[in-house]
Coordinates of C-alpha atoms and ligand atoms in Angstrom, one line a residue:
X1 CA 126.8 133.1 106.8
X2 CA 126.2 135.5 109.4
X3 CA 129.2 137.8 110.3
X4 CA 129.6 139.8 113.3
X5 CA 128.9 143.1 112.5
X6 CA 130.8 146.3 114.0
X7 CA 128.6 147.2 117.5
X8 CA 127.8 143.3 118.2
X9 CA 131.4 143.1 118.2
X10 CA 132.1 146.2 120.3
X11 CA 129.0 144.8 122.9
X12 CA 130.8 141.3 122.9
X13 CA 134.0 142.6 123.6
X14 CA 133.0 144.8 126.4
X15 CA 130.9 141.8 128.1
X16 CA 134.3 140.0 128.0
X17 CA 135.5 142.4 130.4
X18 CA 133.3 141.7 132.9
X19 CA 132.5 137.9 132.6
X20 CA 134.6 135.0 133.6
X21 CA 132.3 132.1 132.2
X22 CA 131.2 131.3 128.5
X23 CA 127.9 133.4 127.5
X24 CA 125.1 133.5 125.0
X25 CA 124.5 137.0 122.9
X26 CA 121.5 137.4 120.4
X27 CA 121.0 139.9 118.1
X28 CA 118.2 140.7 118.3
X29 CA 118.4 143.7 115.6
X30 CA 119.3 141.1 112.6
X31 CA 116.8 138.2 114.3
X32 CA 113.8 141.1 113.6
X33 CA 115.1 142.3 110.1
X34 CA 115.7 138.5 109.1
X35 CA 112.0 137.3 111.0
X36 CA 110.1 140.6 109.0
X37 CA 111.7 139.9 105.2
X38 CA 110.7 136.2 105.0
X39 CA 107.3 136.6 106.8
X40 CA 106.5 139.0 103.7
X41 CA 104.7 137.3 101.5
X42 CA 101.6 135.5 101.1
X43 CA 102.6 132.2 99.8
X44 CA 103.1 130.3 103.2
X45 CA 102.1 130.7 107.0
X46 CA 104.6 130.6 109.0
X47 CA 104.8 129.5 112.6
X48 CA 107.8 129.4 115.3
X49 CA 109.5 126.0 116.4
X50 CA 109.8 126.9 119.9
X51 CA 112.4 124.2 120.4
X52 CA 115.1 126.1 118.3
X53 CA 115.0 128.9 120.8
X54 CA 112.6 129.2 123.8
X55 CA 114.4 132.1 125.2
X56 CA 111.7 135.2 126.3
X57 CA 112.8 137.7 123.6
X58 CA 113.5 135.8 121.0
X59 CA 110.2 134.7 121.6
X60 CA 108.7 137.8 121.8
X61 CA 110.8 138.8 118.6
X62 CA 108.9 136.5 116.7
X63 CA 105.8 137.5 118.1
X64 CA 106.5 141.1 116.6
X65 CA 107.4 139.5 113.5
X66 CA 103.8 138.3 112.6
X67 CA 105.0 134.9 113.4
X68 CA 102.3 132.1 115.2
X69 CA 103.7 129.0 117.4
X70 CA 104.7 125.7 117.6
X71 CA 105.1 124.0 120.7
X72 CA 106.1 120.4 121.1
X73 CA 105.8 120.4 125.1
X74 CA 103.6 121.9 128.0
X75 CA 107.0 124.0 129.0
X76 CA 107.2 125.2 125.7
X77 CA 103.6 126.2 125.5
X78 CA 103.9 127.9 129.2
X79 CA 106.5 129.8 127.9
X80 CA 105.1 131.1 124.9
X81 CA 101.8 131.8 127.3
X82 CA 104.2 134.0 129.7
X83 CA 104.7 136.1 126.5
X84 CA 101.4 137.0 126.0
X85 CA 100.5 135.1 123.6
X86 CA 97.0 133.6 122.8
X87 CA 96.7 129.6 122.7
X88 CA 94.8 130.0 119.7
X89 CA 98.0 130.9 117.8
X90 CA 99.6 127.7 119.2
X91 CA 99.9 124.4 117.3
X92 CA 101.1 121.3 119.1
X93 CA 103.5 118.8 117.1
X94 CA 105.5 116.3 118.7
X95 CA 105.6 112.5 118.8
X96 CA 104.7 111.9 122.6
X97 CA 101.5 113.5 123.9
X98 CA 100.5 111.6 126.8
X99 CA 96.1 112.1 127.8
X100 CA 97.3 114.3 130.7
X101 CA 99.5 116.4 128.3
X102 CA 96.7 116.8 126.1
X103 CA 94.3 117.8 129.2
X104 CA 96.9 120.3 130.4
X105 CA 96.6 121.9 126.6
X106 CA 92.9 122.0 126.5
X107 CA 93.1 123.7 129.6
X108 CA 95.1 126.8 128.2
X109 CA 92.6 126.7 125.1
X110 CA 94.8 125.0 122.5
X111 CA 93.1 124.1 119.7
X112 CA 95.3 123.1 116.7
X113 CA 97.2 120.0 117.3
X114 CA 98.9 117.4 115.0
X115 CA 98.3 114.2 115.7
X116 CA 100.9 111.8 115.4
X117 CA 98.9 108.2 116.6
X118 CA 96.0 106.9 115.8
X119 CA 96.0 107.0 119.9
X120 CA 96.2 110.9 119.8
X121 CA 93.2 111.2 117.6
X122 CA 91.1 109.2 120.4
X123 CA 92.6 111.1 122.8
X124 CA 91.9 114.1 121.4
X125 CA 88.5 113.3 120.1
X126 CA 87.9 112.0 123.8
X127 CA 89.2 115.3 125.5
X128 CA 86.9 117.8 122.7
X129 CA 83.7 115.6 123.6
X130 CA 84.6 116.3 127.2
X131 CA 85.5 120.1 126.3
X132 CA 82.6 120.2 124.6
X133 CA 84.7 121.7 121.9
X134 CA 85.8 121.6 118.4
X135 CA 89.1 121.4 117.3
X136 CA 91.7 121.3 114.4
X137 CA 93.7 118.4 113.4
X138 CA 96.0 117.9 110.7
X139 CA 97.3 114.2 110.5
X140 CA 101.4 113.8 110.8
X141 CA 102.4 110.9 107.0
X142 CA 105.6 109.5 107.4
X143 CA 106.4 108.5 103.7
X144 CA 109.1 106.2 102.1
X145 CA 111.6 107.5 99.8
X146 CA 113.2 105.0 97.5
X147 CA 116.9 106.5 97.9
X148 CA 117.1 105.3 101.1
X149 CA 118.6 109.2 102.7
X150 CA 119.0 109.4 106.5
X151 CA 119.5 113.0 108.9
X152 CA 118.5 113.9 112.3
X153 CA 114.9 114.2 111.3
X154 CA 114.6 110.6 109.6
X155 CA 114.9 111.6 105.9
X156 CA 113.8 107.9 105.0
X157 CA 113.9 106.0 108.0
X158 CA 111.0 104.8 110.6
X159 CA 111.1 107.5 113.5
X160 CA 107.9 107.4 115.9
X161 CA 107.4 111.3 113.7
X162 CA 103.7 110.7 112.4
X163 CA 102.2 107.2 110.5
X164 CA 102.7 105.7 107.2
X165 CA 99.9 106.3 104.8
X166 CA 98.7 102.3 105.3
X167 CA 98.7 103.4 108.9
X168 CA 96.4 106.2 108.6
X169 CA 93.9 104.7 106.0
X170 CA 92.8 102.3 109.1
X171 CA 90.7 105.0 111.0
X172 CA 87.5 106.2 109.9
X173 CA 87.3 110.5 110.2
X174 CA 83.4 110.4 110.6
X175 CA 84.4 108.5 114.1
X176 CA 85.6 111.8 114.9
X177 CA 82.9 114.3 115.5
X178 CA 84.3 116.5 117.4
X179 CA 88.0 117.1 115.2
X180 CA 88.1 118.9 112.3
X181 CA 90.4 116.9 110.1
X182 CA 91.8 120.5 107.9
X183 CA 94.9 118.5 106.3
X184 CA 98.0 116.8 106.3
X185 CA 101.5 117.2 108.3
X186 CA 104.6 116.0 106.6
X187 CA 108.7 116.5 107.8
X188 CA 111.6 114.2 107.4
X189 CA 114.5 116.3 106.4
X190 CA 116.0 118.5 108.5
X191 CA 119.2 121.8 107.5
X192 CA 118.7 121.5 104.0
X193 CA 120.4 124.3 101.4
X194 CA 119.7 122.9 98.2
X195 CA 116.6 124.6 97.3
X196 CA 115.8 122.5 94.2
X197 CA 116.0 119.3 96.3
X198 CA 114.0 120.2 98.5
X199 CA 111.3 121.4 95.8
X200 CA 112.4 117.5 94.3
X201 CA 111.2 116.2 97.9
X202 CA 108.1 118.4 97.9
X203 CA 106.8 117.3 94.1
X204 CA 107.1 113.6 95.4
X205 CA 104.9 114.2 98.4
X206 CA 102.2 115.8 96.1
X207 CA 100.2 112.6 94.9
X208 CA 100.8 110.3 97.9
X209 CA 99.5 113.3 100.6
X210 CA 96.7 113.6 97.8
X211 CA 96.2 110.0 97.6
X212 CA 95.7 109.6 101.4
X213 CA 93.0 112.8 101.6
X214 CA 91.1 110.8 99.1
X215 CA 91.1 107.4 100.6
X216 CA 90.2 109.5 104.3
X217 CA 87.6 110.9 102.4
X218 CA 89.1 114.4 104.4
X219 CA 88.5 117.9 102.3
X220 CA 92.6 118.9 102.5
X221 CA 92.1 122.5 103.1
X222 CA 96.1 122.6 105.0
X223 CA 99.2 121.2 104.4
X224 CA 101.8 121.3 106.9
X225 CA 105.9 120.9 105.4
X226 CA 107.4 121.3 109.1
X227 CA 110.6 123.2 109.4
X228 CA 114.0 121.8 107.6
X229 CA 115.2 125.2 105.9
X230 CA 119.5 125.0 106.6
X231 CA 121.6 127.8 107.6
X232 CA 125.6 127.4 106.5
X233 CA 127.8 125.9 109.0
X234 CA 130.9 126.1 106.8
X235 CA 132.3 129.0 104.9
X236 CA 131.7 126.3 102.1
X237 CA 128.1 126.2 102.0
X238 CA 125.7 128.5 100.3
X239 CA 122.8 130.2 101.9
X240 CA 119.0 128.4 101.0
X241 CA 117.6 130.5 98.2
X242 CA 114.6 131.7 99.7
X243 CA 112.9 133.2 96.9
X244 CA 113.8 129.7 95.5
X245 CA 111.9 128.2 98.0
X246 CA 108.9 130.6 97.6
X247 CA 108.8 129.4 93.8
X248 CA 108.3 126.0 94.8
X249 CA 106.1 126.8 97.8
X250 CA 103.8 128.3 95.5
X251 CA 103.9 125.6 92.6
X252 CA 103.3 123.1 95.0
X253 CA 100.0 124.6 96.5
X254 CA 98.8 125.2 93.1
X255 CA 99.6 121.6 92.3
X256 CA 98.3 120.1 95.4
X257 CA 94.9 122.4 95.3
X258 CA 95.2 123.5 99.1
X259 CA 93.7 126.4 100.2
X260 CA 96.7 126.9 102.7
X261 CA 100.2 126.2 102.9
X262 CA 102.0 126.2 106.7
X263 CA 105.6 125.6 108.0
X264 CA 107.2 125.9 111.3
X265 CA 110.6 127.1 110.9
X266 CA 113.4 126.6 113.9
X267 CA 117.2 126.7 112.0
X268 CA 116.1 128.8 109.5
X269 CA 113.8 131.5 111.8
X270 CA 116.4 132.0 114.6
X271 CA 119.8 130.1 113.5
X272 CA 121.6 133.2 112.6
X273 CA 121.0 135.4 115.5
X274 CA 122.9 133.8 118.2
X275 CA 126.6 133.8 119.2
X276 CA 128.4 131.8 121.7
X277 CA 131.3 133.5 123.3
X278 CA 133.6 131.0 125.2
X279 CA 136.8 132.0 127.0
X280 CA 140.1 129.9 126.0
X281 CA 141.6 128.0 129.0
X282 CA 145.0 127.2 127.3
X283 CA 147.0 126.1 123.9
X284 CA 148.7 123.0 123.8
X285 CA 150.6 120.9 121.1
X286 CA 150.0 117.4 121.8
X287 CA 151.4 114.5 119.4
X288 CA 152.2 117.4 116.9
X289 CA 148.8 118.9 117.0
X290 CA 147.5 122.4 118.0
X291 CA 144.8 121.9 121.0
X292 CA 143.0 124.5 122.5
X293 CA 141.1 123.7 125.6
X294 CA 138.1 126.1 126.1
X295 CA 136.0 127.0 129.2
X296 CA 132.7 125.6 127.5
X297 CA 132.1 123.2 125.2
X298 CA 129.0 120.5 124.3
X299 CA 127.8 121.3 128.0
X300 CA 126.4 124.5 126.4
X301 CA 126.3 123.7 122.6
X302 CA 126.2 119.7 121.9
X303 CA 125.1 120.2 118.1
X304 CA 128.6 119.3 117.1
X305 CA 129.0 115.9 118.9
X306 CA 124.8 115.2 117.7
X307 CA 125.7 115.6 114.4
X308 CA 129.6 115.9 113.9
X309 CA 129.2 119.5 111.8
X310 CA 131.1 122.1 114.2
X311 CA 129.9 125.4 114.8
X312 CA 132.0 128.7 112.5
X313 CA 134.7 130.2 115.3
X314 CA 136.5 133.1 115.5
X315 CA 138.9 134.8 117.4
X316 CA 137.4 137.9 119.2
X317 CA 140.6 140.4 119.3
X318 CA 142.2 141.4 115.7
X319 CA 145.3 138.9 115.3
X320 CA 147.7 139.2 111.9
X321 CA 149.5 136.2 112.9
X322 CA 149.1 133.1 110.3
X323 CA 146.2 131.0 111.0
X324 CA 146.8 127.2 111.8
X325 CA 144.4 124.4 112.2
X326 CA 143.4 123.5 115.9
X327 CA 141.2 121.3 117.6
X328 CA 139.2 122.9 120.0
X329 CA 138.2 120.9 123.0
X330 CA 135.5 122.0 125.7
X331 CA 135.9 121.2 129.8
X332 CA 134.2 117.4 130.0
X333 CA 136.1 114.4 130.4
X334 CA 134.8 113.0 127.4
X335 CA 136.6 113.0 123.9
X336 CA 132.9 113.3 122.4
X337 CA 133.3 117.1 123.9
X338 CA 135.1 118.6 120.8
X339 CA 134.0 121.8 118.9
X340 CA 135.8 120.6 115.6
X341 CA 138.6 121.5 113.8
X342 CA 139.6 124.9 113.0
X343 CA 141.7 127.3 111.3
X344 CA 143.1 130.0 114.2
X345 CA 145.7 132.4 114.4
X346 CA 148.7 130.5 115.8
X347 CA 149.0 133.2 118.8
X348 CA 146.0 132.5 120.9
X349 CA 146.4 132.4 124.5
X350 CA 144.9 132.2 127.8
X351 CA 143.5 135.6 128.0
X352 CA 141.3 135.4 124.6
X353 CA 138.1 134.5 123.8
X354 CA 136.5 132.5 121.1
X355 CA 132.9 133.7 119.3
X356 CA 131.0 130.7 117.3
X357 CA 128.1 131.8 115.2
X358 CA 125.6 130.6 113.7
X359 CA 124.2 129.7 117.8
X360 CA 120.8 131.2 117.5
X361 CA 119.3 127.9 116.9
X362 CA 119.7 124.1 118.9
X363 CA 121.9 125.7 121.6
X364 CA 122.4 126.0 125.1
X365 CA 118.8 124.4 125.6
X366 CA 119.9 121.4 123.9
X367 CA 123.0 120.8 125.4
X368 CA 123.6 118.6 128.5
X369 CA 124.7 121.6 131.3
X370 CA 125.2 119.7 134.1
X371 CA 127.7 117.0 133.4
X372 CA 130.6 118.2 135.4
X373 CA 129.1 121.1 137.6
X374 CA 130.3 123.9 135.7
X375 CA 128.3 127.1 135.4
X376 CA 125.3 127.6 133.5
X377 CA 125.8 130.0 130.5
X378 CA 124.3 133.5 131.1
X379 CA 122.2 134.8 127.9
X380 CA 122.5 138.0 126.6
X381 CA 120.3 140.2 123.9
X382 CA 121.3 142.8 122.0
X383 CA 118.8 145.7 120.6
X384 CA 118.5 148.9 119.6
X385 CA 122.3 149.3 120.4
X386 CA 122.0 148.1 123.9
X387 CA 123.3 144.9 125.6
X388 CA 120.7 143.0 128.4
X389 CA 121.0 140.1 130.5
X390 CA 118.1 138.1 130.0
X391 CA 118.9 134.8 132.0
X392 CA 122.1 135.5 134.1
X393 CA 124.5 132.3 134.6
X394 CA 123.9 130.2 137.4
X395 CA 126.3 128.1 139.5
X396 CA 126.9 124.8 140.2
X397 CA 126.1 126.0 144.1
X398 CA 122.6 127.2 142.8
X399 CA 122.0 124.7 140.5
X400 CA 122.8 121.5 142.4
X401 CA 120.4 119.8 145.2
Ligands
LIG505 C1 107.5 119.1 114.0 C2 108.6 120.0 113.8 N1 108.5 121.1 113.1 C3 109.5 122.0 112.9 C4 110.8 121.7 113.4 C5 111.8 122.7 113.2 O1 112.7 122.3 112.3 P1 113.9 123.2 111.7 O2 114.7 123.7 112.9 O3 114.6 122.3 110.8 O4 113.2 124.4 111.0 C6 111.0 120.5 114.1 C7 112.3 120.2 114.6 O5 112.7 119.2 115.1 C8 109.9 119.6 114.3 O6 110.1 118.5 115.0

């Protein structure tokens, strides 16, 4: 797990002095050293799941890191364009794209998509003869899995991610003139750690994905695994081994004869990087329980009440009292808005702060900021030993029509 080092600390602790709301800080120093050692290699390409992160810098972070783009909305793609960044290094995933969707994409020169409907594929088809264009599909397989495992992503359950491989085997690819059909898309698990499991998952796919190409009578040239790579949320849990992952990366190309492999990581890319730094309001005992009620909570980081796994806190000032468990509970009247249970140094008061790591990833962007009309967080960078405001917080006042 990530730990704060010495000057992130130091840049925390002086933006404490001057805020009075919950912030965001990235480092942006670890995100690039991170972003540059698992991009070398030449076993898999790797793209960005904008949705982890869409903030500017981080963006542009991965950008410098050698990294392409995967954008599941026309904001997302917008905001990737604003960077700089050509359309032809964006690849569109995502369950719902609607005709006009797909318009507004051809019209920024994407050309990579992955079609999730049979739908899309006419849709797409329809748009290229229009375009006059060519462009590069890979087909999203939702498999079965006989052990019947369930997470955010699906593991074995019907989502609306992609088609079954009975599905698929209905269309006809020379109806297609104008797609290139260059492979196969496949994601259902999402913040995995065990390695070999994952390499378990991967094997299986092999002869169905292989089965499919055949009965399509499609050259698979690209297979797509998605993202799913976990980062620790508990001083339990091990890091993924990412040479590990390599191994199998590379045995399963070999095995499925693909000329390339892709994924697009989120968690795993940008996970690390961010901190959330939340003022306390006040402690409490309450039916022989230690509360603390915090300025922020699942307005600005609903991960924990998505998926009940809280995120690692610490206490920002050096404390050598005994630590005790508390709950921590954000500013919503709801009892979903809880930040989990955590082991504190009993003397915390109204004047401290709290940092969770471990924020980088599924953060403020998906949290629900308006319930309640409190502040927007601001977001923060820091690089080359410098702090910078990227987005500044915004108030209710400024936010509310
Ligand atoms: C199609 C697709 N690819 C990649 C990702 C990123 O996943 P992760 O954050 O697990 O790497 C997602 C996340 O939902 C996704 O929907």
């Amino acid at each position: 797990m990530q730990t704060l080092s010495t000057p992130v600390k130091a840049a925390i602790t002086d933006l404490t002095a001057q805020q009075h709301e919950p912030f965001y800080l990235y480092d942006l120093e670890q995100l690039s050293k991170h972003l540059k050692s698992i991009n070398d290699q030449s076993v898999v390409k790797l793209w960005y799941a904008v949705k982890a992160n869409p903030l500017s810098s981080v963006i542009q972070t991965l950008d410098q890191a050698g990294f392409d783009f995967d954008v599941a909305s026309s904001g997302e793609l917008k905001q990737v364009l604003s960077q700089g960044i050509d359309a032809k290094r964006v690849l569109n995933t995502g369950p719902a794209k609607s005709q006009h969707q797909i318009e507004e994409f051809f019209s920024f020169g994407v050309t990579t998509f992955v079609a999730e409907s049979i739908n899309q594929v006419t849709w797409l088809q329809e748009a290229a003869q229009r375009h006059d264009t060519q462009l590069r599909i890979l087909l999203r397989v939702q498999l079965r899995w006989p052990n019947n495992e369930k997470n955010p992503l699906g593991g074995d359950s019907l989502t609306p991610f992609g088609l079954g491989a009975e599905e698929w085997t209905t269309i006809s690819l020379g109806d297609y003139p104008n797609l290139d059909f260059a492979g196969l898309h496949i994601f259902q698990w999402g913040n995995m750690l065990d390695a070999s499991k994952l390499a378990s998952l991967w094997q299986q796919m092999i002869a169905p994905l292989v089965s499919l190409s055949e009965r399509l009578e499609m050259n698979l040239r690209i297979l797509d695994l998605g993202g799913g790579l976990g980062i620790p949320y508990s001083s339990e849990d091990l890091p993924i081994d990412w040479q590990a992952i390599l191994t199998s990366l590379a045995q399963f190309k070999a095995d499925a004869r693909i000329e390339e492999l892709w994924m697009e990581l989120g968690r795993y890319a940008v996970g690390e990087c961010g901190y959330y730094v939340n003022p306390v309001i006040e402690q409490k005992q309450n039916y022989g329980a230690n509360q603390l009620i915090l300025a922020g909570g699942i307005n600005h980081l609903l991960r924990p009440a998505v998926t009940g796994q809280p995120f690692p806190a610490k206490l920002l000032r050096e404390s050598q009292t005994t630590a005790v468990p508390f709950t921590l509970h954000g500013p919503l009247c709801t009892a979903l808005d809880n930040l989990g249970e955590h082991l504190l140094p009993a003397d915390i008061h109204e004047d401290d702060w709290l940092v969770f790591s471990q924020c980088g990833a599924y953060g403020f962007t998906e949290s629900m900021p308006y319930f309640l009309c409190h502040a927007l967080p601001a977001e923060f960078i820091y690089q080359a030993g410098e702090v910078r405001c990227v987005r500044s917080s915004l108030t209710p006042q400024e936010y509310l029509r």
